[in-house]
Amino acid sequence: MNGAGKRKINKGGSQMKVDLHSHTTASDGVQPPAENVRLAKQKGLQAIGITDHDTVAGIPEAIAEGKMIGIEVVPGIEISSAHEGVDIHVLGYYINYENKDFLDRLEKLRDVRDLRNQMMVERLQKLGIEITLEEVNARKPARKKGENIGRPHIAEVLMEKGIVDTMEEAFRQYLGREGKAYVNPPRIRPGEAIQIIRQAGGVPVLAHPGLYNLDEAVIDLIENHGLPGIEVYHPDHSEEDEERYRQIAERYQLIITAGSDFHGERNGDVFHAPIGTKTVDYDVVNRLKEWAKTSSG
Ligand code: AMP
Ligand code: ZN
Ligand code: FE
Ligand code: FE
């Protein structure tokens, strides 16, 4: 995982590392933003990205904690979109997270999210499972503006009721793409997610492309929608995935990012992986900042 260009050397003499993908209680992570930042500091990282689904609500707390304990926080987001029914996630870095238009736009995306939760609960009810939207929403009792609920919260209720034993089972049986309660209302297209991020002054980066099996669409986003970056290193990528996307990144001179996609621990399982398991050199942070300054908007 080498970045090109100037290198920052830390006291141990090795290259400083950053993890650019993590979730907090602002979306479907288990830990509050400050805790992700503390974990990153413990792991010896130089910077940590906070990239919650369709919200920037966790960023201020993370930045405040980072200042206090001395670690850089990269403000980010992970926007949910869909290409022919397949969920495509677009990361955005250095978005202007206080911009009114951007925040309004995110609120609309979260409305679709709420609608989808409701539709999934209705499907579960039709399957004879006693579950209500209130029970799902109660997983996040003091929900502040911007904080949202997703499928993992529905899964938690299914586990609590003993309907499934694990998160994996909840997704396999009910909530995942092949699951019996799966629904996906119309979402924005990935090209629109890229636009929203650019308009907010940020850098769009395609999240975990290896999870989609849609490489033609990936190339289309690069060639026709101005996608400048790609998450080559992710816990769910195989070595072949990494190699393939590294080559694509080289061919189009994209910014290569990495992230653990940390969500914390549910029922003993860490999804996707602990903070710091996938990292790139700190140079990537400089490239993201540079791109946001010169190319976005
Ligand atoms: P949503 O944002 O509501 O579409 O839910 C997607 C989220 O569900 C992902 O970002 C993961 O956090 C989580 N997820 C997806 N598949 C699984 C799985 N098999 N086990 C646990 N969590 C999962
Ligand atoms: Zn998630
Ligand atoms: Fe994702
Ligand atoms: Fe994620």
GROMACS .gro file of C-alpha atoms in nm, residues 8 18-19 37 40-41 45-49 62-63 66-67 69-75 94 282 285-286 289:
model
   27
    8LYS     CA    1   0.633   1.164   0.649
   18VAL     CA    2  -0.433   0.635   0.809
   19ASP     CA    3  -0.762   0.442   0.817
   37VAL     CA    4  -1.084   0.850   1.744
   40ALA     CA    5  -0.727   0.506   1.616
   41LYS     CA    6  -0.488   0.689   1.847
   45LEU     CA    7  -0.257   0.593   1.338
   46GLN     CA    8  -0.183   0.943   1.214
   47ALA     CA    9  -0.542   1.010   1.105
   48ILE     CA   10  -0.886   0.847   1.112
   49GLY     CA   11  -1.173   0.900   0.869
   62ALA     CA   12  -1.472   1.335   1.646
   63ILE     CA   13  -1.278   1.648   1.555
   66GLY     CA   14  -0.894   1.442   1.790
   67LYS     CA   15  -0.776   1.788   1.893
   69ILE     CA   16  -0.575   1.367   2.221
   70GLY     CA   17  -0.364   1.466   1.924
   71ILE     CA   18  -0.481   1.273   1.618
   72GLU     CA   19  -0.609   1.412   1.290
   73VAL     CA   20  -0.972   1.347   1.194
   74VAL     CA   21  -1.063   1.332   0.826
   75PRO     CA   22  -1.425   1.448   0.790
   94TYR     CA   23  -1.349   1.700   0.318
  282TYR     CA   24  -0.051   0.968   0.524
  285VAL     CA   25  -0.462   1.260   0.316
  286ASN     CA   26  -0.257   1.532   0.148
  289LYS     CA   27  -0.699   1.779   0.074
   0.00000   0.00000   0.00000
